[in-house]
């Protein structure tokens, strides 16, 4: 595995660090309080990202479908690693803002992985066209329901074939960018009794009759990011909205696999975001101990403090290695479900611990909300990283299932 970043990746990382330090962090607390990221900033960011993307096929592929050979050991891609490096740096600056960035978002991977050529062209094209017109456009991913979070197989939203289309009924909750999305990938079942085999995935466009937004959540952290409830009431969609087309569901549980494959791509990404927040907290604590004194000594002279710093740093670095490995495997076309879960489980825990310990090291000041002291905000932002995209427990279930299935062959 190659640890070096390419020059393009280094340049992107440096540009994002500067943007984060001088532009994003100074407005971070205000965005948190106002529950929004200013639209003019997002417009400028989209323009900047567009120019950074340039003709780099690897990065462009992260945003749209690019017809090319699948990656392999001989012809590796850099797409996943590039996304990870960018995600860590932006989350280091402000994780809510990262989730607010326009684009297909979590809806991208299922369309890229399971959509037909026509669906890819239509839904990625829709976002691209709006972007070209100077408008901001988002996609979203609607899987979770009030009674089906970790238990993905237990979704209750129903879909039934009706003439030349489908009718969907159900409720989706906690959907990132759900209210503003121009389309959402919605998972429903033809019959809950069929479990995974009953799952179907649809792309439902904003404005479709019967498709509406419920409440917008008021959250502990990531408060500038929109988290919405979506309601489908006799929502009729054309057959062309069924992701992958009807024949693709002949294989048992392919709808469920679409949801799962999304996680293989997004868990390392979410892990990188967690590492970005954890690193921000660790760096804050590291810098704070240098000029603080207790009993006449700089607190960095106390073994208990430096030991903690070393542990925080070590856990975050180890988590990054796991995360880059999961991305590397995706970039050379190898299955990475176990490694994606390992990276998410390790990164979320390392980062939650880094945020808790950073506040403990800094003391009371770490609990105060200030524009130039964001520990309190990072402490609130980080918790959900051990919950969404699969909780820590669920990652461990995924890992253990893979380990045990390996053992079965002995
Ligand atoms: C800010 C935010 C954004 C989100 N964005 C999206 C989105 O864009 N799209 C989307 O579809 N969803 C989204 N979600 C939902 C998220 O993915 C779920 O919250 C997550 O999957 C956990 O589900 P749950 O909250 O229902 O918890 P539950 O599944 O009810 O879990 C409750 C507890 O039981 C434990 N548990 C469950 N099953 C097991 C098991 N088999 N073994 C051991 N322990 C277990 C869990 O670890 C947890 O501790 C988002 C959530 C949040 C908070």
Short mmCIF file of C-alpha atoms and ligand atoms in Angstrom, two decimals:
data_model
loop_
_atom_site.label_atom_id
_atom_site.label_comp_id
_atom_site.label_asym_id
_atom_site.label_seq_id
_atom_site.Cartn_x
_atom_site.Cartn_y
_atom_site.Cartn_z
CA UNK A 1 0.00 0.00 0.00
CA UNK A 2 1.27 3.46 -0.98
CA UNK A 3 1.30 5.97 1.88
CA UNK A 4 2.54 8.98 -0.09
CA UNK A 5 0.00 11.44 -1.39
CA UNK A 6 0.27 12.57 -5.00
CA UNK A 7 1.21 16.19 -5.66
CA UNK A 8 -2.41 16.94 -6.57
CA UNK A 9 -3.62 15.44 -3.31
CA UNK A 10 -1.03 17.40 -1.31
CA UNK A 11 -2.00 20.63 -3.05
CA UNK A 12 -5.68 19.97 -2.40
CA UNK A 13 -4.96 19.18 1.26
CA UNK A 14 -2.91 22.36 1.71
CA UNK A 15 -5.56 24.50 0.01
CA UNK A 16 -8.29 23.04 2.25
CA UNK A 17 -6.18 23.50 5.40
CA UNK A 18 -5.70 27.19 4.60
CA UNK A 19 -9.37 27.63 3.74
CA UNK A 20 -10.32 25.82 6.94
CA UNK A 21 -8.03 27.83 9.17
CA UNK A 22 -8.66 31.31 7.80
CA UNK A 23 -12.21 31.17 6.41
CA UNK A 24 -14.21 28.22 7.73
CA UNK A 25 -13.24 27.98 11.41
CA UNK A 26 -13.85 31.70 12.08
CA UNK A 27 -17.50 31.25 10.98
CA UNK A 28 -17.97 27.78 12.46
CA UNK A 29 -19.72 28.73 15.70
CA UNK A 30 -22.04 31.17 13.94
CA UNK A 31 -23.10 28.50 11.43
CA UNK A 32 -23.73 26.14 14.34
CA UNK A 33 -25.96 28.71 16.07
CA UNK A 34 -27.83 29.67 12.91
CA UNK A 35 -28.20 26.02 11.82
CA UNK A 36 -27.03 26.82 8.30
CA UNK A 37 -24.03 27.40 6.07
CA UNK A 38 -24.23 30.69 4.14
CA UNK A 39 -25.29 30.08 0.56
CA UNK A 40 -22.75 32.49 -0.88
CA UNK A 41 -19.98 30.49 0.78
CA UNK A 42 -21.31 27.26 -0.74
CA UNK A 43 -21.47 28.96 -4.16
CA UNK A 44 -17.85 30.05 -3.87
CA UNK A 45 -16.80 26.64 -2.61
CA UNK A 46 -18.47 24.87 -5.54
CA UNK A 47 -16.67 27.21 -7.96
CA UNK A 48 -13.34 26.57 -6.20
CA UNK A 49 -13.86 22.78 -6.08
CA UNK A 50 -14.76 22.85 -9.78
CA UNK A 51 -11.49 24.55 -10.65
CA UNK A 52 -9.53 22.23 -8.35
CA UNK A 53 -11.16 19.20 -9.95
CA UNK A 54 -10.15 20.44 -13.39
CA UNK A 55 -9.57 17.53 -15.71
CA UNK A 56 -8.51 15.13 -12.97
CA UNK A 57 -10.52 12.09 -13.87
CA UNK A 58 -10.13 10.47 -10.49
CA UNK A 59 -11.66 13.37 -8.65
CA UNK A 60 -14.30 14.02 -11.27
CA UNK A 61 -15.36 10.40 -10.91
CA UNK A 62 -16.16 11.08 -7.26
CA UNK A 63 -18.93 13.41 -8.40
CA UNK A 64 -20.32 11.74 -11.48
CA UNK A 65 -20.27 8.60 -13.53
CA UNK A 66 -17.19 8.34 -15.69
CA UNK A 67 -17.10 5.49 -18.16
CA UNK A 68 -13.84 3.69 -17.66
CA UNK A 69 -12.42 0.38 -16.63
CA UNK A 70 -13.02 -0.68 -13.04
CA UNK A 71 -9.91 -0.07 -10.90
CA UNK A 72 -7.47 -2.94 -10.39
CA UNK A 73 -4.02 -3.56 -8.89
CA UNK A 74 -2.52 -2.79 -12.31
CA UNK A 75 -4.65 0.27 -12.87
CA UNK A 76 -5.44 1.68 -9.43
CA UNK A 77 -7.69 4.67 -9.01
CA UNK A 78 -7.02 7.47 -6.51
CA UNK A 79 -10.67 8.43 -6.13
CA UNK A 80 -11.31 7.01 -2.67
CA UNK A 81 -8.04 8.22 -1.17
CA UNK A 82 -8.56 11.71 -2.61
CA UNK A 83 -12.07 11.87 -1.12
CA UNK A 84 -10.71 10.76 2.26
CA UNK A 85 -7.94 13.32 2.35
CA UNK A 86 -10.39 16.08 1.44
CA UNK A 87 -12.97 14.87 3.98
CA UNK A 88 -10.49 14.80 6.87
CA UNK A 89 -9.28 18.30 6.12
CA UNK A 90 -12.76 19.79 5.76
CA UNK A 91 -14.02 18.07 8.91
CA UNK A 92 -10.95 19.42 10.72
CA UNK A 93 -12.32 22.83 9.77
CA UNK A 94 -16.06 22.20 10.21
CA UNK A 95 -17.81 18.86 9.81
CA UNK A 96 -21.31 20.33 9.38
CA UNK A 97 -20.14 22.37 6.44
CA UNK A 98 -18.73 19.27 4.81
CA UNK A 99 -22.12 17.53 5.07
CA UNK A 100 -23.78 20.62 3.57
CA UNK A 101 -21.67 20.65 0.42
CA UNK A 102 -23.78 20.39 -2.72
CA UNK A 103 -23.53 17.25 -4.86
CA UNK A 104 -25.03 13.74 -4.89
CA UNK A 105 -23.85 13.14 -1.30
CA UNK A 106 -24.72 9.74 0.14
CA UNK A 107 -27.13 9.25 -2.78
CA UNK A 108 -24.15 9.10 -5.18
CA UNK A 109 -22.71 5.65 -4.31
CA UNK A 110 -25.95 3.63 -4.81
CA UNK A 111 -26.61 5.28 -8.17
CA UNK A 112 -22.98 4.85 -9.22
CA UNK A 113 -22.93 1.23 -8.04
CA UNK A 114 -26.39 -0.01 -9.02
CA UNK A 115 -27.95 2.50 -11.43
CA UNK A 116 -28.38 1.94 -15.16
CA UNK A 117 -26.42 4.12 -17.58
CA UNK A 118 -29.58 6.16 -18.22
CA UNK A 119 -30.16 6.67 -14.48
CA UNK A 120 -26.58 7.73 -13.89
CA UNK A 121 -26.76 10.21 -16.75
CA UNK A 122 -30.10 11.57 -15.58
CA UNK A 123 -29.51 12.01 -11.85
CA UNK A 124 -25.86 13.06 -11.88
CA UNK A 125 -26.66 15.21 -14.92
CA UNK A 126 -29.49 16.93 -13.04
CA UNK A 127 -27.08 18.07 -10.33
CA UNK A 128 -24.39 19.05 -12.83
CA UNK A 129 -26.87 21.07 -14.93
CA UNK A 130 -28.13 22.99 -11.92
CA UNK A 131 -24.52 23.61 -10.88
CA UNK A 132 -23.80 24.99 -14.37
CA UNK A 133 -26.75 27.37 -13.98
CA UNK A 134 -25.14 28.65 -10.77
CA UNK A 135 -27.65 26.85 -8.53
CA UNK A 136 -26.85 24.61 -5.58
CA UNK A 137 -28.15 21.05 -5.81
CA UNK A 138 -28.03 18.05 -3.49
CA UNK A 139 -28.84 14.36 -3.62
CA UNK A 140 -29.70 12.31 -0.52
CA UNK A 141 -29.96 8.76 0.77
CA UNK A 142 -33.15 7.61 2.49
CA UNK A 143 -32.80 4.29 4.24
CA UNK A 144 -33.39 4.80 7.98
CA UNK A 145 -36.90 4.58 9.41
CA UNK A 146 -38.24 5.17 12.92
CA UNK A 147 -38.16 1.42 13.60
CA UNK A 148 -35.31 0.41 11.29
CA UNK A 149 -31.91 2.02 11.83
CA UNK A 150 -29.26 -0.61 12.43
CA UNK A 151 -31.71 -3.29 11.38
CA UNK A 152 -31.67 -2.34 7.71
CA UNK A 153 -33.38 -5.58 6.69
CA UNK A 154 -36.37 -4.53 8.78
CA UNK A 155 -37.48 -1.51 6.76
CA UNK A 156 -41.25 -1.12 6.62
CA UNK A 157 -41.73 1.47 3.84
CA UNK A 158 -43.81 -0.35 1.23
CA UNK A 159 -43.66 -0.28 -2.55
CA UNK A 160 -46.06 -1.95 -4.94
CA UNK A 161 -46.11 -2.25 -8.70
CA UNK A 162 -49.04 -0.37 -10.18
CA UNK A 163 -49.46 -0.36 -13.97
CA UNK A 164 -46.36 1.18 -15.52
CA UNK A 165 -45.07 2.58 -12.25
CA UNK A 166 -44.65 2.02 -8.53
CA UNK A 167 -46.45 3.40 -5.49
CA UNK A 168 -44.44 4.01 -2.33
CA UNK A 169 -45.71 4.56 1.24
CA UNK A 170 -43.63 5.08 4.34
CA UNK A 171 -41.52 7.38 6.48
CA UNK A 172 -37.78 7.97 6.42
CA UNK A 173 -35.97 9.73 9.26
CA UNK A 174 -32.67 11.50 9.93
CA UNK A 175 -31.98 12.06 6.24
CA UNK A 176 -28.97 14.32 5.64
CA UNK A 177 -29.90 17.13 3.21
CA UNK A 178 -33.28 15.39 2.81
CA UNK A 179 -35.36 18.56 2.57
CA UNK A 180 -33.15 20.39 0.10
CA UNK A 181 -32.29 17.38 -2.12
CA UNK A 182 -33.43 17.43 -5.76
CA UNK A 183 -33.68 13.63 -5.55
CA UNK A 184 -33.43 11.03 -2.81
CA UNK A 185 -32.58 7.33 -3.11
CA UNK A 186 -35.44 5.74 -1.17
CA UNK A 187 -35.40 2.13 0.00
CA UNK A 188 -38.72 0.29 0.37
CA UNK A 189 -39.93 -3.30 0.45
CA UNK A 190 -42.46 -5.19 -1.64
CA UNK A 191 -43.19 -7.30 1.44
CA UNK A 192 -41.54 -6.99 4.90
CA UNK A 193 -41.94 -10.76 5.34
CA UNK A 194 -39.42 -11.29 2.52
CA UNK A 195 -36.68 -9.52 4.52
CA UNK A 196 -33.71 -8.53 2.39
CA UNK A 197 -35.14 -10.15 -0.75
CA UNK A 198 -38.06 -7.69 -0.71
CA UNK A 199 -35.94 -4.54 -0.88
CA UNK A 200 -36.14 -2.14 -3.80
CA UNK A 201 -34.34 1.18 -4.27
CA UNK A 202 -35.97 4.13 -6.07
CA UNK A 203 -34.78 7.58 -7.00
CA UNK A 204 -37.60 9.92 -5.98
CA UNK A 205 -37.48 13.47 -7.24
CA UNK A 206 -38.39 16.51 -5.20
CA UNK A 207 -41.88 17.71 -6.11
CA UNK A 208 -43.22 14.21 -6.88
CA UNK A 209 -46.84 14.18 -5.63
CA UNK A 210 -47.09 12.31 -2.32
CA UNK A 211 -43.44 13.01 -1.42
CA UNK A 212 -43.03 15.61 1.34
CA UNK A 213 -40.70 16.80 4.06
CA UNK A 214 -41.69 16.24 7.70
CA UNK A 215 -39.78 17.79 10.58
CA UNK A 216 -36.22 19.12 10.48
CA UNK A 217 -34.32 17.80 13.51
CA UNK A 218 -32.78 19.98 16.21
CA UNK A 219 -29.57 18.09 17.02
CA UNK A 220 -26.83 17.91 19.66
CA UNK A 221 -24.08 18.51 17.12
CA UNK A 222 -23.54 19.04 13.39
CA UNK A 223 -26.22 21.67 13.85
CA UNK A 224 -25.52 23.50 10.58
CA UNK A 225 -26.24 20.29 8.68
CA UNK A 226 -29.86 19.62 7.72
CA UNK A 227 -31.35 16.35 9.01
CA UNK A 228 -34.89 15.78 7.78
CA UNK A 229 -37.81 13.44 8.01
CA UNK A 230 -39.33 12.42 4.66
CA UNK A 231 -42.88 11.24 4.14
CA UNK A 232 -44.16 9.14 1.21
CA UNK A 233 -47.95 8.92 0.92
CA UNK A 234 -49.18 7.07 -2.14
CA UNK A 235 -46.17 8.49 -3.90
CA UNK A 236 -46.28 7.31 -7.51
CA UNK A 237 -43.04 7.07 -9.47
CA UNK A 238 -42.41 5.82 -13.02
CA UNK A 239 -40.80 2.38 -13.47
CA UNK A 240 -37.65 4.15 -14.71
CA UNK A 241 -37.03 5.32 -11.13
CA UNK A 242 -36.41 1.77 -9.89
CA UNK A 243 -32.65 1.77 -9.41
CA UNK A 244 -30.93 -0.72 -11.71
CA UNK A 245 -34.17 -1.68 -13.48
CA UNK A 246 -36.52 -4.52 -12.62
CA UNK A 247 -34.35 -7.33 -13.98
CA UNK A 248 -31.56 -6.46 -11.55
CA UNK A 249 -33.80 -7.60 -8.66
CA UNK A 250 -34.01 -11.14 -10.02
CA UNK A 251 -30.90 -11.81 -7.93
CA UNK A 252 -32.13 -12.31 -4.36
CA UNK A 253 -31.47 -9.40 -1.99
CA UNK A 254 -29.90 -7.13 -4.62
CA UNK A 255 -31.88 -4.14 -3.22
CA UNK A 256 -30.39 -4.85 0.21
CA UNK A 257 -26.93 -5.20 -1.37
CA UNK A 258 -27.33 -1.75 -2.92
CA UNK A 259 -27.79 -0.31 0.57
CA UNK A 260 -24.84 -2.31 1.94
CA UNK A 261 -22.45 -1.49 -0.91
CA UNK A 262 -23.08 2.17 -0.22
CA UNK A 263 -21.63 1.65 3.25
CA UNK A 264 -18.44 0.08 1.88
CA UNK A 265 -17.80 3.35 0.06
CA UNK A 266 -19.05 5.76 2.69
CA UNK A 267 -17.81 4.24 5.98
CA UNK A 268 -14.14 5.06 5.29
CA UNK A 269 -15.26 8.55 4.28
CA UNK A 270 -17.18 9.01 7.51
CA UNK A 271 -14.18 7.58 9.39
CA UNK A 272 -11.98 10.26 7.82
CA UNK A 273 -14.38 12.97 8.91
CA UNK A 274 -14.22 11.64 12.48
CA UNK A 275 -10.42 11.66 12.33
CA UNK A 276 -10.55 15.29 11.14
CA UNK A 277 -12.62 16.33 14.17
CA UNK A 278 -10.53 14.21 16.56
CA UNK A 279 -7.33 15.67 15.14
CA UNK A 280 -8.66 19.19 15.60
CA UNK A 281 -9.36 18.46 19.29
CA UNK A 282 -6.01 16.75 19.81
CA UNK A 283 -4.09 19.64 18.22
CA UNK A 284 -5.97 22.14 20.35
CA UNK A 285 -5.05 20.26 23.55
CA UNK A 286 -1.42 19.79 22.40
CA UNK A 287 -1.01 23.51 21.79
CA UNK A 288 -2.84 24.47 24.98
CA UNK A 289 -0.54 22.50 27.30
CA UNK A 290 2.53 24.32 26.03
CA UNK A 291 1.70 27.57 27.76
CA UNK A 292 -0.31 26.48 30.78
CA UNK A 293 1.23 26.16 34.23
CA UNK A 294 0.24 24.22 37.31
CA UNK A 295 2.16 24.24 40.60
CA UNK A 296 4.85 26.30 38.85
CA UNK A 297 5.46 23.82 36.03
CA UNK A 298 4.17 23.81 32.45
CA UNK A 299 1.45 21.17 32.44
CA UNK A 300 3.24 19.45 29.55
CA UNK A 301 5.82 18.38 32.17
CA UNK A 302 3.28 16.16 33.92
CA UNK A 303 3.51 12.59 32.73
CA UNK A 304 -0.24 12.07 33.03
CA UNK A 305 -0.84 14.86 30.49
CA UNK A 306 1.75 13.88 27.90
CA UNK A 307 0.79 10.26 28.14
CA UNK A 308 -2.78 11.20 27.27
CA UNK A 309 -1.65 13.33 24.35
CA UNK A 310 0.50 10.50 23.04
CA UNK A 311 -2.40 8.08 23.32
CA UNK A 312 -4.79 10.42 21.51
CA UNK A 313 -2.27 10.95 18.72
CA UNK A 314 -1.47 7.24 18.41
CA UNK A 315 -5.14 6.18 18.22
CA UNK A 316 -5.93 8.78 15.55
CA UNK A 317 -2.89 7.84 13.43
CA UNK A 318 -3.74 4.12 13.71
CA UNK A 319 -7.33 4.83 12.69
CA UNK A 320 -6.10 6.81 9.67
CA UNK A 321 -3.98 3.83 8.56
CA UNK A 322 -7.03 1.55 8.72
CA UNK A 323 -9.08 4.12 6.85
CA UNK A 324 -6.54 4.63 4.08
CA UNK A 325 -6.25 0.86 3.77
CA UNK A 326 -9.99 0.50 3.24
CA UNK A 327 -9.80 3.26 0.60
CA UNK A 328 -6.76 1.66 -1.03
CA UNK A 329 -8.65 -1.63 -1.36
CA UNK A 330 -11.55 0.17 -3.03
CA UNK A 331 -9.09 2.00 -5.28
CA UNK A 332 -7.61 -1.30 -6.50
CA UNK A 333 -11.03 -2.92 -6.88
CA UNK A 334 -10.86 -5.30 -3.89
CA UNK A 335 -13.88 -6.02 -1.64
CA UNK A 336 -13.45 -3.98 1.54
CA UNK A 337 -16.59 -4.45 3.67
CA UNK A 338 -14.68 -5.69 6.72
CA UNK A 339 -11.93 -3.08 6.38
CA UNK A 340 -14.49 -0.29 5.86
CA UNK A 341 -16.22 -1.30 9.11
CA UNK A 342 -12.91 -1.62 10.95
CA UNK A 343 -11.91 1.88 9.89
CA UNK A 344 -15.26 3.36 10.94
CA UNK A 345 -15.27 1.56 14.31
CA UNK A 346 -11.67 2.59 15.12
CA UNK A 347 -11.91 6.17 13.87
CA UNK A 348 -15.17 7.03 15.63
CA UNK A 349 -13.86 5.73 18.96
CA UNK A 350 -10.45 7.37 18.59
CA UNK A 351 -12.09 10.68 17.75
CA UNK A 352 -14.76 10.55 20.49
CA UNK A 353 -12.00 9.81 23.00
CA UNK A 354 -9.80 12.60 21.60
CA UNK A 355 -12.62 15.14 22.03
CA UNK A 356 -13.40 14.01 25.59
CA UNK A 357 -9.74 13.95 26.64
CA UNK A 358 -8.96 17.28 24.98
CA UNK A 359 -11.64 18.97 27.10
CA UNK A 360 -10.34 17.25 30.22
CA UNK A 361 -6.79 18.44 29.50
CA UNK A 362 -7.84 22.03 28.76
CA UNK A 363 -10.24 22.17 31.71
CA UNK A 364 -13.22 24.50 32.13
CA UNK A 365 -12.25 26.70 29.21
CA UNK A 366 -12.78 23.74 26.92
CA UNK A 367 -16.48 23.76 27.75
CA UNK A 368 -17.00 27.40 26.77
CA UNK A 369 -18.30 28.24 23.29
CA UNK A 370 -15.99 30.79 21.65
CA UNK A 371 -15.15 31.55 18.04
CA UNK A 372 -11.47 30.77 18.60
CA UNK A 373 -12.07 27.85 21.00
CA UNK A 374 -14.19 25.22 19.32
CA UNK A 375 -13.57 22.25 21.62
CA UNK A 376 -17.08 22.48 23.01
CA UNK A 377 -18.51 22.32 19.48
CA UNK A 378 -16.28 19.43 18.38
CA UNK A 379 -17.30 17.56 21.54
CA UNK A 380 -20.95 17.90 20.42
CA UNK A 381 -20.23 17.19 16.75
CA UNK A 382 -18.26 14.00 17.23
CA UNK A 383 -20.78 11.79 19.05
CA UNK A 384 -22.89 11.03 16.01
CA UNK A 385 -19.88 9.60 14.17
CA UNK A 386 -20.22 6.52 16.36
CA UNK A 387 -23.92 6.32 15.41
CA UNK A 388 -24.57 7.14 11.75
CA UNK A 389 -23.42 4.92 8.85
CA UNK A 390 -23.79 2.09 11.37
CA UNK A 391 -23.18 2.36 15.12
CA UNK A 392 -19.94 1.16 16.71
CA UNK A 393 -21.68 -2.04 17.85
CA UNK A 394 -22.98 -2.69 14.35
CA UNK A 395 -19.48 -2.25 12.86
CA UNK A 396 -18.24 -4.87 15.31
CA UNK A 397 -21.09 -7.19 14.28
CA UNK A 398 -20.09 -6.76 10.61
CA UNK A 399 -16.41 -7.40 11.41
CA UNK A 400 -17.14 -10.48 13.52
CA UNK A 401 -19.46 -11.95 10.87
CA UNK A 402 -16.67 -11.64 8.31
CA UNK A 403 -14.11 -13.19 10.67
CA UNK A 404 -16.42 -16.10 11.48
CA UNK A 405 -17.36 -16.68 7.86
CA UNK A 406 -13.63 -16.89 7.07
CA UNK A 407 -13.27 -19.52 9.78
CA UNK A 408 -16.07 -21.63 8.31
CA UNK A 409 -13.79 -22.66 5.44
CA UNK A 410 -11.33 -24.37 7.82
C1 LIG B 1 -27.06 13.40 12.01
C2 LIG B 1 -27.57 12.13 11.39
C3 LIG B 1 -27.56 11.99 10.02
C4 LIG B 1 -28.06 10.82 9.42
N1 LIG B 1 -28.12 10.74 8.05
C5 LIG B 1 -28.74 9.68 7.48
C6 LIG B 1 -28.97 9.64 6.06
O1 LIG B 1 -28.58 10.55 5.31
N2 LIG B 1 -29.65 8.58 5.56
C7 LIG B 1 -30.11 7.55 6.33
O2 LIG B 1 -30.71 6.64 5.79
N3 LIG B 1 -29.90 7.56 7.68
C8 LIG B 1 -29.25 8.59 8.27
N4 LIG B 1 -29.06 8.63 9.64
C9 LIG B 1 -29.53 7.52 10.46
C10 LIG B 1 -28.42 6.65 11.00
O3 LIG B 1 -27.80 5.93 9.99
C11 LIG B 1 -29.01 5.77 12.13
O4 LIG B 1 -29.24 6.62 13.22
C12 LIG B 1 -28.10 4.63 12.50
O5 LIG B 1 -28.09 3.65 11.51
C13 LIG B 1 -28.51 3.96 13.83
O6 LIG B 1 -29.85 3.65 13.83
P1 LIG B 1 -30.79 4.08 15.06
O7 LIG B 1 -30.46 5.49 15.39
O8 LIG B 1 -32.18 3.75 14.72
O9 LIG B 1 -30.29 3.19 16.27
P2 LIG B 1 -30.79 1.69 16.59
O10 LIG B 1 -30.60 0.84 15.39
O11 LIG B 1 -32.14 1.75 17.19
O12 LIG B 1 -29.73 1.25 17.67
C14 LIG B 1 -29.92 1.49 19.06
C15 LIG B 1 -28.80 0.80 19.82
O13 LIG B 1 -28.84 -0.63 19.59
C16 LIG B 1 -27.57 -1.09 19.14
N5 LIG B 1 -27.74 -2.22 18.24
C17 LIG B 1 -28.59 -2.28 17.19
N6 LIG B 1 -28.44 -3.47 16.54
C18 LIG B 1 -27.46 -4.14 17.18
C19 LIG B 1 -26.82 -5.42 16.99
N7 LIG B 1 -27.20 -6.25 16.01
N8 LIG B 1 -25.87 -5.78 17.87
C20 LIG B 1 -25.48 -4.97 18.87
N9 LIG B 1 -26.04 -3.73 19.10
C21 LIG B 1 -27.00 -3.34 18.27
C22 LIG B 1 -26.96 0.12 18.47
O14 LIG B 1 -25.55 0.02 18.40
C23 LIG B 1 -27.41 1.25 19.36
O15 LIG B 1 -26.57 1.33 20.46
C24 LIG B 1 -28.53 9.77 10.25
C25 LIG B 1 -28.51 9.90 11.65
C26 LIG B 1 -28.04 11.07 12.22
C27 LIG B 1 -28.07 11.18 13.71
#
